[in-house]
Amino acid sequence: MAEPLQNSMATVLAEKIRHRIVEEQLPEGHVFMTEGQLAEEYQVSRPVVREAVSRLRALGILDVRQRKGLVVQRPDLMQLLSDSIPLLAVSRQEQRELGMLRYVLEIGAIELAVKSATEDQLDRLDQIVAEMEQYLERVDWEREVELDLAFHSLVLEMTNSVYVAGMQQILAKYFRSISETGQSVSGQKSRIIWEHSELAAAIRSRNLEHARVLIRMQFQSLVSDVEGQ
């Protein structure tokens, strides 16, 4: 069988299997069927079945178990995105789109953070700001970036959404990986620390409008940098 035709048939079969799992609401751990049974039921060759199964395994939808066959899995969305984004976002336009996505994600999430933040989360946010202040006169770029990531990850945690918090971490780590390492001058550090301190205070006082302004200030530089590339 010609390779393009085999790939096309594998694509169709993979989609049929995925649709069947969703349609029948098959739970995680459900024994689906063997590759031989798939070939017989869908009237396709074993190579087509193997290719389709390989694609679904890569997505975390199916797994192969000895003496059982194919078992339904629940894909880890955050892991898939974490693995995929660095490979897909290679052009300047794609990086710009991700920058805008991170900006919109933070702007949209701040309302939930202001509304739902717990006292424990607010105290942890203050602790991060206090540690940031310790680095005002010190040179430790890596730690400064880690604290910034921890701060924004905690803000997104306040939304009580695993996907929102996970997506922010993935995007933040991605932009950290493509940014140039270096150190901020003292004036820049002071401004950054002030912004984080003010944002923590705005969330604690449930001041949504002020929190929105501060989030825009913090992420405007990211959006501008990406747009200017």
Short mmCIF file of C-alpha atoms in Angstrom, two decimals:
data_model
loop_
_atom_site.label_atom_id
_atom_site.label_comp_id
_atom_site.label_asym_id
_atom_site.label_seq_id
_atom_site.Cartn_x
_atom_site.Cartn_y
_atom_site.Cartn_z
CA MET A 1 0.00 0.00 0.00
CA ALA A 2 1.37 3.43 -0.94
CA GLU A 3 2.52 5.40 2.08
CA PRO A 4 0.31 8.49 1.47
CA LEU A 5 -2.77 6.27 1.21
CA GLN A 6 -1.78 4.35 4.34
CA ASN A 7 -1.30 7.59 6.27
CA SER A 8 -4.66 8.88 5.07
CA MET A 9 -6.41 5.67 6.13
CA ALA A 10 -4.62 5.76 9.49
CA THR A 11 -5.85 9.33 10.02
CA VAL A 12 -9.43 8.28 9.30
CA LEU A 13 -9.19 5.24 11.55
CA ALA A 14 -7.65 7.21 14.43
CA GLU A 15 -10.51 9.70 14.24
CA LYS A 16 -13.09 6.89 14.19
CA ILE A 17 -11.54 5.31 17.27
CA ARG A 18 -11.36 8.65 19.08
CA HIS A 19 -15.00 9.41 18.20
CA ARG A 20 -16.08 5.98 19.41
CA ILE A 21 -14.35 6.44 22.76
CA VAL A 22 -16.08 9.79 23.23
CA GLU A 23 -19.46 8.64 21.91
CA GLU A 24 -19.54 5.55 24.13
CA GLN A 25 -18.05 7.46 27.07
CA LEU A 26 -15.50 4.73 27.66
CA PRO A 27 -13.79 5.23 31.03
CA GLU A 28 -10.06 5.30 31.67
CA GLY A 29 -8.76 1.75 31.98
CA HIS A 30 -11.46 0.31 29.73
CA VAL A 31 -10.12 -2.53 27.58
CA PHE A 32 -10.97 -1.41 24.07
CA MET A 33 -9.93 -4.23 21.72
CA THR A 34 -6.84 -5.74 20.15
CA GLU A 35 -5.14 -4.48 17.01
CA GLY A 36 -6.35 -7.63 15.25
CA GLN A 37 -9.95 -6.93 16.24
CA LEU A 38 -9.61 -3.36 15.00
CA ALA A 39 -8.28 -4.54 11.64
CA GLU A 40 -11.17 -6.96 11.29
CA GLU A 41 -13.94 -4.62 12.41
CA TYR A 42 -12.82 -1.65 10.31
CA GLN A 43 -11.59 -3.74 7.38
CA VAL A 44 -8.12 -2.24 7.22
CA SER A 45 -4.60 -3.69 7.21
CA ARG A 46 -2.45 -4.22 10.29
CA PRO A 47 0.02 -1.45 9.26
CA VAL A 48 -2.88 1.02 9.08
CA VAL A 49 -4.07 -0.08 12.53
CA ARG A 50 -0.56 0.22 14.00
CA GLU A 51 -0.15 3.73 12.61
CA ALA A 52 -3.55 4.85 13.91
CA VAL A 53 -2.87 3.34 17.34
CA SER A 54 0.57 4.96 17.41
CA ARG A 55 -0.99 8.37 16.89
CA LEU A 56 -3.54 7.84 19.62
CA ARG A 57 -0.86 6.59 22.00
CA ALA A 58 1.17 9.74 21.33
CA LEU A 59 -1.86 11.79 22.38
CA GLY A 60 -2.36 9.70 25.51
CA ILE A 61 -5.74 8.37 24.37
CA LEU A 62 -4.78 4.70 24.12
CA ASP A 63 -2.16 2.49 25.72
CA VAL A 64 -1.04 -1.04 24.87
CA ARG A 65 -1.13 -3.62 27.65
CA GLN A 66 0.27 -7.11 27.32
CA ARG A 67 -2.37 -9.84 27.24
CA LYS A 68 -5.11 -7.20 27.32
CA GLY A 69 -4.86 -5.22 24.13
CA LEU A 70 -5.64 -1.53 23.79
CA VAL A 71 -6.67 0.30 26.94
CA VAL A 72 -8.41 3.69 27.07
CA GLN A 73 -6.39 6.46 28.70
CA ARG A 74 -7.17 10.04 29.66
CA PRO A 75 -4.64 12.37 28.04
CA ASP A 76 -2.74 14.86 30.17
CA LEU A 77 -3.63 18.10 28.38
CA MET A 78 -1.03 20.17 30.18
CA GLN A 79 1.74 17.71 29.37
CA LEU A 80 0.72 17.63 25.71
CA LEU A 81 0.83 21.43 25.53
CA SER A 82 4.10 21.59 27.42
CA ASP A 83 5.68 19.16 24.97
CA SER A 84 4.16 20.73 21.87
CA ILE A 85 4.45 24.50 22.28
CA PRO A 86 8.26 24.70 22.08
CA LEU A 87 8.16 22.67 18.85
CA LEU A 88 5.29 24.57 17.23
CA ALA A 89 6.04 28.16 18.22
CA VAL A 90 9.21 28.70 16.21
CA SER A 91 8.27 31.67 14.03
CA ARG A 92 7.99 35.26 15.22
CA GLN A 93 4.30 35.30 14.39
CA GLU A 94 3.69 32.18 16.50
CA GLN A 95 5.66 33.69 19.38
CA ARG A 96 3.60 36.85 19.08
CA GLU A 97 0.39 34.80 19.24
CA LEU A 98 1.57 33.01 22.37
CA GLY A 99 2.51 36.32 23.95
CA MET A 100 -0.97 37.63 23.30
CA LEU A 101 -2.48 34.40 24.66
CA ARG A 102 -0.56 34.72 27.91
CA TYR A 103 -1.55 38.38 28.22
CA VAL A 104 -5.26 37.67 27.65
CA LEU A 105 -5.12 34.69 30.01
CA GLU A 106 -3.79 36.83 32.85
CA ILE A 107 -6.20 39.71 32.17
CA GLY A 108 -9.15 37.35 32.09
CA ALA A 109 -8.12 35.43 35.19
CA ILE A 110 -7.50 38.39 37.48
CA GLU A 111 -11.23 38.82 38.21
CA LEU A 112 -11.46 35.26 39.51
CA ALA A 113 -8.23 35.69 41.48
CA VAL A 114 -9.51 38.85 43.19
CA LYS A 115 -12.83 37.16 43.96
CA SER A 116 -11.56 33.78 45.12
CA ALA A 117 -8.12 34.26 46.70
CA THR A 118 -7.84 32.64 50.12
CA GLU A 119 -5.99 34.09 53.09
CA ASP A 120 -3.35 31.41 52.75
CA GLN A 121 -2.80 32.28 49.08
CA LEU A 122 -2.64 35.99 49.88
CA ASP A 123 -0.06 35.34 52.60
CA ARG A 124 2.02 33.26 50.17
CA LEU A 125 1.84 36.06 47.61
CA ASP A 126 3.15 38.52 50.20
CA GLN A 127 5.97 36.12 51.05
CA ILE A 128 7.04 35.97 47.40
CA VAL A 129 7.09 39.77 47.21
CA ALA A 130 9.15 39.92 50.40
CA GLU A 131 11.68 37.52 48.89
CA MET A 132 11.75 39.59 45.69
CA GLU A 133 12.72 42.61 47.78
CA GLN A 134 15.72 40.71 49.14
CA TYR A 135 17.12 40.54 45.61
CA LEU A 136 16.93 44.29 44.97
CA GLU A 137 20.66 44.77 45.57
CA ARG A 138 21.75 41.25 44.66
CA VAL A 139 22.56 39.65 41.33
CA ASP A 140 20.71 36.38 40.84
CA TRP A 141 18.85 36.47 37.53
CA GLU A 142 17.70 32.85 37.73
CA ARG A 143 16.14 33.29 41.16
CA GLU A 144 14.45 36.54 40.14
CA VAL A 145 12.80 34.81 37.19
CA GLU A 146 11.75 31.87 39.39
CA LEU A 147 10.10 34.25 41.85
CA ASP A 148 8.25 36.06 39.07
CA LEU A 149 7.00 32.72 37.74
CA ALA A 150 5.96 31.64 41.24
CA PHE A 151 4.09 34.91 41.76
CA HIS A 152 2.06 34.68 38.56
CA SER A 153 1.49 30.95 38.97
CA LEU A 154 0.00 31.63 42.39
CA VAL A 155 -2.25 34.36 40.99
CA LEU A 156 -3.55 31.91 38.40
CA GLU A 157 -3.93 29.23 41.10
CA MET A 158 -6.40 31.60 42.76
CA THR A 159 -8.83 31.01 39.88
CA ASN A 160 -9.31 27.44 41.15
CA SER A 161 -8.85 26.20 37.59
CA VAL A 162 -6.23 23.53 36.96
CA TYR A 163 -6.17 24.32 33.25
CA VAL A 164 -5.80 28.08 33.70
CA ALA A 165 -2.96 27.70 36.19
CA GLY A 166 -1.29 24.98 34.15
CA MET A 167 -1.51 26.94 30.90
CA GLN A 168 0.05 30.00 32.49
CA GLN A 169 2.99 27.96 33.78
CA ILE A 170 3.58 26.43 30.37
CA LEU A 171 3.54 29.82 28.64
CA ALA A 172 5.66 31.49 31.31
CA LYS A 173 8.30 28.76 31.12
CA TYR A 174 8.28 28.96 27.33
CA PHE A 175 8.95 32.70 27.30
CA ARG A 176 11.60 32.24 29.94
CA SER A 177 13.34 29.68 27.70
CA ILE A 178 13.49 32.04 24.71
CA SER A 179 14.38 35.19 26.61
CA GLU A 180 17.94 36.36 26.99
CA THR A 181 19.40 35.83 30.41
CA GLY A 182 20.83 38.83 32.13
CA GLN A 183 20.09 41.15 34.98
CA SER A 184 17.86 44.15 35.46
CA VAL A 185 19.29 47.42 36.57
CA SER A 186 18.36 48.59 40.04
CA GLY A 187 15.70 51.01 38.79
CA GLN A 188 13.99 48.34 36.75
CA LYS A 189 14.10 45.94 39.68
CA SER A 190 12.51 48.52 41.95
CA ARG A 191 9.69 49.12 39.46
CA ILE A 192 9.08 45.39 38.98
CA ILE A 193 8.99 44.76 42.73
CA TRP A 194 6.65 47.71 43.21
CA GLU A 195 4.29 46.37 40.56
CA HIS A 196 4.19 42.94 42.19
CA SER A 197 3.72 44.44 45.65
CA GLU A 198 0.88 46.68 44.45
CA LEU A 199 -0.79 43.78 42.65
CA ALA A 200 -0.64 41.62 45.76
CA ALA A 201 -2.17 44.49 47.77
CA ALA A 202 -4.90 45.05 45.16
CA ILE A 203 -5.87 41.38 45.24
CA ARG A 204 -5.91 41.38 49.04
CA SER A 205 -8.17 44.44 49.12
CA ARG A 206 -10.37 42.93 46.35
CA ASN A 207 -9.73 46.01 44.18
CA LEU A 208 -10.39 44.55 40.74
CA GLU A 209 -9.87 47.70 38.66
CA HIS A 210 -6.48 48.45 40.21
CA ALA A 211 -5.45 44.81 39.80
CA ARG A 212 -6.37 44.95 36.10
CA VAL A 213 -4.29 48.08 35.60
CA LEU A 214 -1.28 46.47 37.27
CA ILE A 215 -1.56 43.26 35.25
CA ARG A 216 -1.64 45.32 32.06
CA MET A 217 1.46 47.19 33.19
CA GLN A 218 3.37 43.99 33.87
CA PHE A 219 2.50 42.29 30.61
CA GLN A 220 2.56 45.24 28.26
CA SER A 221 6.33 44.87 27.87
CA LEU A 222 5.93 41.22 26.88
CA VAL A 223 3.27 42.02 24.30
CA SER A 224 5.28 44.95 22.95
CA ASP A 225 8.46 42.85 22.66
CA VAL A 226 6.69 40.10 20.79
CA GLU A 227 4.84 42.52 18.52
CA GLY A 228 8.09 44.27 17.69
CA GLN A 229 9.85 41.09 16.58
#
